[in-house]
Amino acid sequence: MKGQRPRKFVPVAATLACALAGITVFGAPEAALPDAWRNWHFFRPIEIGATQSPRLVHFVISNDVYVGAKPRLEDLRIVDDQWNEVPYAFPQTEIAPGPFTVDAEIKENSYSLGQYTQVVLDIGHGGGKGAPLERHSMAELQIPKENFFAWVEVAVSDDAKEWRILKDHAPIFRFHAEGREGTRTVEYQESTARYLRLRILDGKARYEIAGATVYRTVAGAPQREPARIKVEPYTREQRTAWRAVLPAASIPITQVRFTSSQAEFVRTVEIMTSDDDKNWHAAGRGEIFRFRQNNKVAEQLAMTPEPRMYEGYWRIEIVNGNDAPLEGVQAELMTTPRRVLFKQLPGRSYKLLYGQGQAHEPRYDLEQIVSREGTGSEKALLGWVQTNTNYSDPNPWTERHSSMLWVALLAAAALLVYAAMGALRTTTREKDSG
């Protein structure tokens, strides 16, 4: 795998890149696109059932489309069976913004000897009577203590008198001495209650709570599914490590997910990415864990890497230190499917075209017309990849024949040197005869 390079956009090498990625293109059916579309290298039928009236449909971009297309997908085009260009849009819900900070004020910060430390927060306290209630589903405690582990109970109330417990055991911890920052964030069922109570269920001593931040998250978390990219283990001292080479560097990896059969653990995870397999950049560091108490399990087995575009080499490492490797541990790259939305008309069929190195991102009115979520759209599927036998490379002649250009330059330089030496010999003979 070390010799593999993740794809960016090299149309003439797309078949080879797909073969390296384990994606079938070689041997796929071939057909000619009309002259108007001869600069597009690949196309795929869009498989969708018939309709009696116009409707929105969508399909998911697969890995082999990323392999053959430009990195930002600027060259994607949809055409109907009359070769007319069809507007499309990318629904925006795949990338979830946030979380967003919610205005909250600490109303109580107290300690009950032998029982708990608690804070009570008034959410949206500045909105006034009749103001809409804020939605919230996550809170973070600012705790200066360097080494601790505790469970947190989360409760909400509309009047700060009657409380509803939303989560009875959420772990918070920091093991600074071991280099593990852990987490002071707890997630809970979304609520619009005005008051939020966080109890640290450790009564041995009071926890100093310097502050608390409450967040709301957008509705509909991003869908994630396996990226189907091979992750290979490699040896590194005191670490469990894997590496992966993306078939195309533009494939969006939005999560690294772990599984393990071990009952309890907490380990630091480091993620690195590179665009050349030489210079590596930090793409994420955090903890995965599983804790048990009173037949309850709290775990976090996934990490969201920082978005690093077009870096197709990945390293994922679990820092074991002096502990034995986790039992049965596996790592998997996850992706958030990117959908393409367009309008299907009765009696029409459609194709997706891509692989055009000079294409620019199109602009359609459909982006402003369709809903941001694309609700009510029917699902379509992409058929087999086909290559355009009428393909004409749109890149300038100098880019398509760069090797010949260098040969010509070297030949011209050689001729100049030969001419200069000839002139020097002529001048020398004239001097000698004079």
Tab-separated table of C-alpha atoms in Angstrom:
chain	number	residue	atom	x	y	z
A	1	MET	CA	0.000	0.000	0.000
A	2	LYS	CA	2.893	2.329	0.567
A	3	GLY	CA	3.282	3.035	-3.137
A	4	GLN	CA	-0.376	3.936	-3.588
A	5	ARG	CA	-1.322	7.555	-4.062
A	6	PRO	CA	-4.823	8.834	-3.319
A	7	ARG	CA	-6.596	10.231	-6.363
A	8	LYS	CA	-7.012	13.948	-6.908
A	9	PHE	CA	-7.892	14.488	-10.596
A	10	VAL	CA	-5.964	12.914	-13.428
A	11	PRO	CA	-8.560	11.832	-16.027
A	12	VAL	CA	-6.211	9.742	-18.177
A	13	ALA	CA	-5.187	7.703	-15.128
A	14	ALA	CA	-8.645	7.201	-13.688
A	15	THR	CA	-8.897	3.547	-14.727
A	16	LEU	CA	-5.581	2.729	-13.024
A	17	ALA	CA	-6.563	4.666	-9.903
A	18	CYS	CA	-9.855	2.828	-9.695
A	19	ALA	CA	-8.067	-0.494	-9.993
A	20	LEU	CA	-5.710	0.431	-7.154
A	21	ALA	CA	-8.698	1.419	-5.061
A	22	GLY	CA	-10.489	-1.845	-5.690
A	23	ILE	CA	-13.204	-0.033	-7.664
A	24	THR	CA	-14.214	-1.618	-10.951
A	25	VAL	CA	-13.852	0.577	-14.024
A	26	PHE	CA	-11.696	-1.586	-16.312
A	27	GLY	CA	-13.959	-3.766	-18.392
A	28	ALA	CA	-16.963	-1.512	-17.799
A	29	PRO	CA	-19.242	-0.891	-20.799
A	30	GLU	CA	-18.150	1.782	-23.249
A	31	ALA	CA	-20.349	4.118	-25.232
A	32	ALA	CA	-20.019	7.426	-27.019
A	33	LEU	CA	-21.420	10.654	-25.680
A	34	PRO	CA	-22.476	13.302	-28.237
A	35	ASP	CA	-19.992	16.005	-29.227
A	36	ALA	CA	-21.527	18.498	-26.804
A	37	TRP	CA	-20.369	16.222	-23.964
A	38	ARG	CA	-17.200	14.708	-25.482
A	39	ASN	CA	-14.993	16.352	-22.796
A	40	TRP	CA	-16.591	14.236	-20.046
A	41	HIS	CA	-14.697	11.005	-19.454
A	42	PHE	CA	-17.215	8.930	-17.465
A	43	PHE	CA	-20.974	8.575	-17.171
A	44	ARG	CA	-23.443	6.434	-15.253
A	45	PRO	CA	-27.169	5.882	-15.734
A	46	ILE	CA	-29.350	7.095	-12.890
A	47	GLU	CA	-31.757	4.307	-12.052
A	48	ILE	CA	-35.146	5.565	-10.889
A	49	GLY	CA	-38.705	4.345	-11.272
A	50	ALA	CA	-41.170	6.007	-13.609
A	51	THR	CA	-43.296	8.908	-12.474
A	52	GLN	CA	-46.553	10.421	-13.677
A	53	SER	CA	-45.744	13.918	-12.424
A	54	PRO	CA	-42.594	15.963	-11.737
A	55	ARG	CA	-40.879	15.069	-8.474
A	56	LEU	CA	-37.609	15.512	-6.629
A	57	VAL	CA	-35.220	12.554	-6.576
A	58	HIS	CA	-31.803	12.093	-5.045
A	59	PHE	CA	-28.835	9.735	-5.257
A	60	VAL	CA	-25.715	9.278	-3.144
A	61	ILE	CA	-22.244	9.929	-4.565
A	62	SER	CA	-20.226	6.720	-4.393
A	63	ASN	CA	-16.458	6.385	-3.907
A	64	ASP	CA	-15.766	5.666	-7.571
A	65	VAL	CA	-17.351	8.987	-8.537
A	66	TYR	CA	-14.827	10.754	-6.296
A	67	VAL	CA	-12.063	8.778	-8.026
A	68	GLY	CA	-13.001	9.975	-11.490
A	69	ALA	CA	-14.327	13.471	-10.718
A	70	LYS	CA	-12.603	16.704	-9.790
A	71	PRO	CA	-11.901	17.040	-6.054
A	72	ARG	CA	-14.686	19.564	-5.420
A	73	LEU	CA	-17.090	17.802	-7.827
A	74	GLU	CA	-17.255	20.887	-10.047
A	75	ASP	CA	-17.522	18.680	-13.133
A	76	LEU	CA	-20.691	16.799	-12.131
A	77	ARG	CA	-23.421	17.179	-14.727
A	78	ILE	CA	-26.821	15.520	-15.075
A	79	VAL	CA	-28.316	15.140	-18.549
A	80	ASP	CA	-31.625	13.690	-19.705
A	81	ASP	CA	-32.197	11.279	-22.612
A	82	GLN	CA	-32.223	14.231	-25.026
A	83	TRP	CA	-28.793	15.332	-23.691
A	84	ASN	CA	-30.219	18.459	-22.091
A	85	GLU	CA	-28.428	19.646	-18.951
A	86	VAL	CA	-30.552	19.133	-15.830
A	87	PRO	CA	-30.156	21.417	-12.782
A	88	TYR	CA	-29.192	19.770	-9.482
A	89	ALA	CA	-28.414	20.797	-5.918
A	90	PHE	CA	-26.531	19.471	-2.918
A	91	PRO	CA	-28.849	19.398	0.122
A	92	GLN	CA	-27.092	21.134	2.992
A	93	THR	CA	-28.117	18.879	5.868
A	94	GLU	CA	-25.220	16.450	5.405
A	95	ILE	CA	-22.835	18.799	7.215
A	96	ALA	CA	-24.361	19.708	10.553
A	97	PRO	CA	-23.414	23.151	11.861
A	98	GLY	CA	-22.919	23.705	15.528
A	99	PRO	CA	-23.169	22.992	18.300
A	100	PHE	CA	-24.254	26.512	19.192
A	101	THR	CA	-23.842	28.145	22.565
A	102	VAL	CA	-27.063	28.835	24.449
A	103	ASP	CA	-27.315	31.791	26.794
A	104	ALA	CA	-27.189	30.387	30.338
A	105	GLU	CA	-26.562	31.827	33.801
A	106	ILE	CA	-25.470	29.876	36.876
A	107	LYS	CA	-28.161	30.348	39.546
A	108	GLU	CA	-26.722	27.908	42.070
A	109	ASN	CA	-23.286	26.407	42.668
A	110	SER	CA	-23.424	24.285	45.828
A	111	TYR	CA	-22.048	21.234	47.626
A	112	SER	CA	-23.934	18.674	49.689
A	113	LEU	CA	-21.510	16.942	52.055
A	114	GLY	CA	-21.080	13.277	51.237
A	115	GLN	CA	-23.513	13.447	48.294
A	116	TYR	CA	-22.741	15.755	45.363
A	117	THR	CA	-21.603	19.074	43.927
A	118	GLN	CA	-24.228	20.712	41.746
A	119	VAL	CA	-24.861	23.688	39.506
A	120	VAL	CA	-28.262	24.953	38.423
A	121	LEU	CA	-28.393	26.946	35.201
A	122	ASP	CA	-31.089	29.339	34.033
A	123	ILE	CA	-31.282	28.973	30.238
A	124	GLY	CA	-32.551	31.858	28.178
A	125	HIS	CA	-32.945	33.964	31.306
A	126	GLY	CA	-32.546	37.175	29.315
A	127	GLY	CA	-35.379	36.461	26.912
A	128	GLY	CA	-38.119	37.844	29.113
A	129	LYS	CA	-41.641	36.597	29.576
A	130	GLY	CA	-43.136	35.045	26.465
A	131	ALA	CA	-39.776	34.672	24.727
A	132	PRO	CA	-39.309	31.372	22.836
A	133	LEU	CA	-37.601	28.668	24.855
A	134	GLU	CA	-34.113	27.593	23.839
A	135	ARG	CA	-33.489	23.991	22.844
A	136	HIS	CA	-30.479	22.414	24.506
A	137	SER	CA	-28.925	18.953	24.572
A	138	MET	CA	-25.336	19.275	25.768
A	139	ALA	CA	-23.467	20.945	28.619
A	140	GLU	CA	-19.791	21.393	29.447
A	141	LEU	CA	-18.404	21.983	32.920
A	142	GLN	CA	-15.244	24.013	33.461
A	143	ILE	CA	-13.391	22.087	36.175
A	144	PRO	CA	-9.782	23.128	36.901
A	145	LYS	CA	-8.997	19.896	38.770
A	146	GLU	CA	-6.292	17.975	36.941
A	147	ASN	CA	-7.030	14.356	37.861
A	148	PHE	CA	-10.520	13.075	38.561
A	149	PHE	CA	-13.303	10.724	37.487
A	150	ALA	CA	-16.957	11.174	38.392
A	151	TRP	CA	-20.503	10.512	37.239
A	152	VAL	CA	-22.923	13.333	36.449
A	153	GLU	CA	-26.693	13.339	36.770
A	154	VAL	CA	-28.591	15.608	34.374
A	155	ALA	CA	-32.046	16.957	35.257
A	156	VAL	CA	-34.299	19.714	33.901
A	157	SER	CA	-37.173	21.763	35.273
A	158	ASP	CA	-39.611	24.419	34.133
A	159	ASP	CA	-39.833	26.080	37.544
A	160	ALA	CA	-36.653	24.954	39.414
A	161	LYS	CA	-38.875	22.940	41.794
A	162	GLU	CA	-40.064	19.824	39.988
A	163	TRP	CA	-37.145	18.066	38.294
A	164	ARG	CA	-37.058	15.447	35.524
A	165	ILE	CA	-33.936	13.316	35.268
A	166	LEU	CA	-32.792	13.030	31.653
A	167	LYS	CA	-29.575	11.132	32.336
A	168	ASP	CA	-28.619	9.475	35.578
A	169	HIS	CA	-24.988	8.530	34.808
A	170	ALA	CA	-22.731	10.422	32.399
A	171	PRO	CA	-18.959	10.157	32.945
A	172	ILE	CA	-16.602	13.129	33.186
A	173	PHE	CA	-12.883	12.755	33.760
A	174	ARG	CA	-9.377	14.075	33.265
A	175	PHE	CA	-6.157	12.140	33.876
A	176	HIS	CA	-3.653	14.910	33.390
A	177	ALA	CA	-0.797	12.879	34.846
A	178	GLU	CA	-1.297	10.347	32.024
A	179	GLY	CA	-1.708	13.006	29.341
A	180	ARG	CA	-5.434	12.324	28.933
A	181	GLU	CA	-7.656	15.373	28.774
A	182	GLY	CA	-10.800	13.249	28.894
A	183	THR	CA	-14.168	14.973	28.753
A	184	ARG	CA	-16.203	17.384	30.865
A	185	THR	CA	-19.092	17.360	28.408
A	186	VAL	CA	-22.370	15.517	28.933
A	187	GLU	CA	-25.026	14.947	26.302
A	188	TYR	CA	-28.683	14.372	27.057
A	189	GLN	CA	-32.094	14.239	25.462
A	190	GLU	CA	-32.998	17.544	23.830
A	191	SER	CA	-35.106	19.764	26.069
A	192	THR	CA	-36.696	23.209	26.134
A	193	ALA	CA	-36.864	23.370	29.926
A	194	ARG	CA	-35.675	26.671	31.381
A	195	TYR	CA	-33.575	25.181	34.172
A	196	LEU	CA	-30.773	22.632	33.891
A	197	ARG	CA	-29.253	20.869	36.921
A	198	LEU	CA	-25.902	19.085	36.783
A	199	ARG	CA	-24.926	17.001	39.806
A	200	ILE	CA	-21.444	15.552	40.160
A	201	LEU	CA	-22.166	12.364	42.120
A	202	ASP	CA	-19.009	12.333	44.208
A	203	GLY	CA	-19.517	13.508	47.775
A	204	LYS	CA	-15.953	12.995	49.051
A	205	ALA	CA	-15.020	16.610	48.389
A	206	ARG	CA	-16.424	19.659	46.671
A	207	TYR	CA	-15.633	20.066	42.981
A	208	GLU	CA	-14.644	23.568	41.988
A	209	ILE	CA	-16.797	24.514	38.999
A	210	ALA	CA	-15.450	27.634	37.348
A	211	GLY	CA	-18.273	27.847	34.824
A	212	ALA	CA	-20.627	25.937	32.569
A	213	THR	CA	-21.598	26.201	28.915
A	214	VAL	CA	-24.840	24.909	27.452
A	215	TYR	CA	-25.236	24.040	23.780
A	216	ARG	CA	-27.991	23.351	21.345
A	217	THR	CA	-27.480	21.080	18.364
A	218	VAL	CA	-29.223	21.231	15.024
A	219	ALA	CA	-32.039	18.815	14.400
A	220	GLY	CA	-31.080	15.709	12.496
A	221	ALA	CA	-27.514	14.674	13.180
A	222	PRO	CA	-25.482	13.837	10.070
A	223	GLN	CA	-25.978	10.316	8.840
A	224	ARG	CA	-22.804	8.258	8.831
A	225	GLU	CA	-22.078	4.961	7.173
A	226	PRO	CA	-18.966	2.839	6.586
A	227	ALA	CA	-16.684	4.368	3.956
A	228	ARG	CA	-15.707	0.836	2.814
A	229	ILE	CA	-12.037	1.729	2.785
A	230	LYS	CA	-9.483	-0.834	3.910
A	231	VAL	CA	-7.755	-0.010	7.201
A	232	GLU	CA	-4.540	-1.997	7.681
A	233	PRO	CA	-2.779	-2.522	11.042
A	234	TYR	CA	0.905	-1.737	11.424
A	235	THR	CA	3.342	-2.125	14.303
A	236	ARG	CA	4.258	0.710	16.611
A	237	GLU	CA	5.609	0.372	20.139
A	238	GLN	CA	3.045	0.861	22.932
A	239	ARG	CA	0.364	1.702	20.386
A	240	THR	CA	-2.319	-0.020	18.359
A	241	ALA	CA	-2.034	1.535	14.929
A	242	TRP	CA	-3.686	1.420	11.518
A	243	ARG	CA	-3.108	3.171	8.206
A	244	ALA	CA	-5.394	3.724	5.238
A	245	VAL	CA	-5.011	5.087	1.722
A	246	LEU	CA	-8.169	6.650	0.329
A	247	PRO	CA	-8.922	5.759	-3.303
A	248	ALA	CA	-9.618	9.464	-3.782
A	249	ALA	CA	-8.334	12.143	-1.426
A	250	SER	CA	-11.627	14.046	-1.695
A	251	ILE	CA	-13.748	11.274	-0.121
A	252	PRO	CA	-15.196	12.942	3.019
A	253	ILE	CA	-14.153	10.985	6.118
A	254	THR	CA	-16.264	12.432	8.935
A	255	GLN	CA	-15.686	9.939	11.732
A	256	VAL	CA	-13.388	7.175	12.945
A	257	ARG	CA	-15.313	4.493	14.815
A	258	PHE	CA	-13.905	1.823	17.119
A	259	THR	CA	-15.163	-1.481	18.478
A	260	SER	CA	-13.704	-3.518	21.342
A	261	SER	CA	-14.831	-6.439	23.459
A	262	GLN	CA	-13.042	-5.108	26.562
A	263	ALA	CA	-15.374	-4.337	29.473
A	264	GLU	CA	-13.800	-1.075	30.680
A	265	PHE	CA	-11.073	1.183	29.357
A	266	VAL	CA	-9.995	4.707	28.558
A	267	ARG	CA	-7.406	5.344	25.854
A	268	THR	CA	-6.065	8.334	23.963
A	269	VAL	CA	-6.484	8.302	20.194
A	270	GLU	CA	-4.380	10.296	17.734
A	271	ILE	CA	-5.297	10.792	14.059
A	272	MET	CA	-2.821	12.026	11.440
A	273	THR	CA	-3.284	12.762	7.735
A	274	SER	CA	-0.952	13.488	4.831
A	275	ASP	CA	-1.163	14.341	1.151
A	276	ASP	CA	2.152	12.725	0.211
A	277	ASP	CA	2.741	9.941	2.786
A	278	LYS	CA	5.736	11.943	4.079
A	279	ASN	CA	4.599	15.122	5.811
A	280	TRP	CA	1.945	14.345	8.416
A	281	HIS	CA	-0.512	16.704	10.111
A	282	ALA	CA	-2.517	16.290	13.303
A	283	ALA	CA	-6.186	15.736	12.442
A	284	GLY	CA	-7.581	14.900	15.871
A	285	ARG	CA	-6.734	13.862	19.422
A	286	GLY	CA	-9.098	12.674	22.128
A	287	GLU	CA	-10.223	9.756	24.233
A	288	ILE	CA	-12.339	6.707	23.657
A	289	PHE	CA	-13.740	5.013	26.764
A	290	ARG	CA	-16.173	2.561	28.269
A	291	PHE	CA	-17.195	2.697	31.934
A	292	ARG	CA	-19.622	0.533	33.900
A	293	GLN	CA	-21.469	1.226	37.132
A	294	ASN	CA	-24.562	-0.443	38.573
A	295	ASN	CA	-25.233	-2.380	35.377
A	296	LYS	CA	-25.061	0.825	33.359
A	297	VAL	CA	-22.575	1.392	30.553
A	298	ALA	CA	-21.315	4.764	29.369
A	299	GLU	CA	-19.043	4.781	26.352
A	300	GLN	CA	-17.600	6.932	23.627
A	301	LEU	CA	-16.139	4.914	20.778
A	302	ALA	CA	-15.932	7.413	17.947
A	303	MET	CA	-13.851	10.454	17.075
A	304	THR	CA	-14.640	13.244	14.634
A	305	PRO	CA	-11.453	14.285	12.833
A	306	GLU	CA	-10.721	17.827	11.810
A	307	PRO	CA	-11.750	18.446	8.196
A	308	ARG	CA	-8.580	18.225	6.106
A	309	MET	CA	-9.395	18.384	2.418
A	310	TYR	CA	-7.476	16.322	-0.097
A	311	GLU	CA	-5.225	14.463	2.324
A	312	GLY	CA	-5.668	10.848	1.353
A	313	TYR	CA	-3.221	9.108	3.705
A	314	TRP	CA	-4.485	8.347	7.202
A	315	ARG	CA	-2.930	7.043	10.404
A	316	ILE	CA	-5.044	6.097	13.419
A	317	GLU	CA	-3.250	5.246	16.669
A	318	ILE	CA	-4.503	4.199	20.108
A	319	VAL	CA	-1.979	5.110	22.802
A	320	ASN	CA	-1.695	2.074	25.090
A	321	GLY	CA	1.271	3.169	27.202
A	322	ASN	CA	2.111	0.267	29.514
A	323	ASP	CA	-1.395	-1.230	29.225
A	324	ALA	CA	-2.055	-4.248	27.054
A	325	PRO	CA	-3.775	-3.526	23.729
A	326	LEU	CA	-7.558	-3.396	23.897
A	327	GLU	CA	-9.260	-6.745	23.426
A	328	GLY	CA	-10.671	-7.300	19.969
A	329	VAL	CA	-10.192	-3.674	18.946
A	330	GLN	CA	-10.994	-2.592	15.383
A	331	ALA	CA	-11.056	0.804	13.645
A	332	GLU	CA	-13.320	1.844	10.793
A	333	LEU	CA	-13.508	4.989	8.663
A	334	MET	CA	-16.982	6.476	8.368
A	335	THR	CA	-18.335	8.893	5.793
A	336	THR	CA	-21.336	11.188	5.621
A	337	PRO	CA	-23.121	10.383	2.357
A	338	ARG	CA	-23.312	13.334	0.006
A	339	ARG	CA	-26.571	13.487	-1.910
A	340	VAL	CA	-27.392	15.051	-5.258
A	341	LEU	CA	-30.961	16.298	-5.688
A	342	PHE	CA	-32.698	16.992	-9.009
A	343	LYS	CA	-36.182	17.090	-10.541
A	344	GLN	CA	-37.408	14.077	-12.479
A	345	LEU	CA	-39.928	14.667	-15.280
A	346	PRO	CA	-42.391	12.075	-16.619
A	347	GLY	CA	-41.031	9.980	-19.479
A	348	ARG	CA	-37.433	11.109	-19.073
A	349	SER	CA	-34.321	9.109	-18.147
A	350	TYR	CA	-31.066	10.556	-16.804
A	351	LYS	CA	-27.312	10.115	-16.691
A	352	LEU	CA	-24.601	11.458	-14.403
A	353	LEU	CA	-21.479	12.744	-16.210
A	354	TYR	CA	-18.084	13.476	-14.622
A	355	GLY	CA	-14.358	13.506	-15.351
A	356	GLN	CA	-13.855	16.902	-17.012
A	357	GLY	CA	-10.655	18.606	-15.869
A	358	GLN	CA	-11.559	22.108	-17.060
A	359	ALA	CA	-15.177	22.217	-15.864
A	360	HIS	CA	-16.332	24.946	-13.492
A	361	GLU	CA	-18.952	24.658	-10.755
A	362	PRO	CA	-22.417	25.188	-12.242
A	363	ARG	CA	-25.026	27.521	-10.779
A	364	TYR	CA	-28.703	26.640	-10.948
A	365	ASP	CA	-31.905	28.228	-9.696
A	366	LEU	CA	-32.817	24.846	-8.233
A	367	GLU	CA	-30.499	25.550	-5.286
A	368	GLN	CA	-32.801	28.383	-4.221
A	369	ILE	CA	-36.039	26.561	-5.011
A	370	VAL	CA	-35.740	23.199	-3.285
A	371	SER	CA	-35.920	22.873	0.469
A	372	ARG	CA	-32.603	22.645	2.288
A	373	GLU	CA	-33.360	19.102	3.415
A	374	GLY	CA	-34.780	17.867	0.144
A	375	THR	CA	-37.750	16.418	1.999
A	376	GLY	CA	-40.061	14.189	0.035
A	377	SER	CA	-37.459	13.200	-2.561
A	378	GLU	CA	-37.373	9.684	-3.971
A	379	LYS	CA	-34.172	7.683	-3.834
A	380	ALA	CA	-32.363	6.854	-7.075
A	381	LEU	CA	-29.354	4.616	-7.664
A	382	LEU	CA	-26.284	5.003	-9.856
A	383	GLY	CA	-25.746	2.309	-12.494
A	384	TRP	CA	-22.461	0.910	-13.734
A	385	VAL	CA	-19.634	3.236	-14.720
A	386	GLN	CA	-19.220	3.664	-18.469
A	387	THR	CA	-16.358	5.312	-20.345
A	388	ASN	CA	-16.910	7.774	-23.144
A	389	THR	CA	-15.357	6.424	-26.366
A	390	ASN	CA	-15.832	9.880	-27.881
A	391	TYR	CA	-13.757	11.449	-25.087
A	392	SER	CA	-11.603	14.441	-25.982
A	393	ASP	CA	-9.228	15.760	-23.328
A	394	PRO	CA	-10.112	19.434	-22.661
A	395	ASN	CA	-6.731	20.239	-21.121
A	396	PRO	CA	-4.399	22.489	-23.160
A	397	TRP	CA	-2.015	20.761	-25.573
A	398	THR	CA	0.971	21.750	-23.404
A	399	GLU	CA	-0.502	19.935	-20.388
A	400	ARG	CA	-1.455	16.839	-22.357
A	401	HIS	CA	1.985	16.603	-23.980
A	402	SER	CA	4.263	18.013	-21.302
A	403	SER	CA	6.948	15.377	-22.013
A	404	MET	CA	7.068	16.369	-25.697
A	405	LEU	CA	7.344	20.013	-24.670
A	406	TRP	CA	10.412	19.210	-22.579
A	407	VAL	CA	11.940	17.270	-25.471
A	408	ALA	CA	11.375	20.244	-27.754
A	409	LEU	CA	12.922	22.628	-25.237
A	410	LEU	CA	15.958	20.385	-24.793
A	411	ALA	CA	16.329	20.061	-28.561
A	412	ALA	CA	16.118	23.832	-28.961
A	413	ALA	CA	18.713	24.315	-26.221
A	414	ALA	CA	21.003	21.774	-27.925
A	415	LEU	CA	20.629	23.599	-31.249
A	416	LEU	CA	21.481	26.908	-29.578
A	417	VAL	CA	24.583	25.391	-27.980
A	418	TYR	CA	25.612	23.833	-31.336
A	419	ALA	CA	25.081	27.152	-33.143
A	420	ALA	CA	27.068	29.034	-30.480
A	421	MET	CA	29.965	26.577	-30.692
A	422	GLY	CA	29.911	26.799	-34.508
A	423	ALA	CA	30.053	30.568	-34.348
A	424	LEU	CA	32.949	30.357	-31.853
A	425	ARG	CA	34.913	28.024	-34.151
A	426	THR	CA	34.329	30.336	-37.138
A	427	THR	CA	35.549	33.345	-35.147
A	428	THR	CA	38.638	31.418	-34.027
A	429	ARG	CA	39.535	30.417	-37.609
A	430	GLU	CA	39.117	34.016	-38.815
A	431	LYS	CA	41.458	35.244	-36.107
A	432	ASP	CA	44.025	32.582	-36.952
A	433	SER	CA	43.927	33.401	-40.723
A	434	GLY	CA	44.188	37.119	-40.014
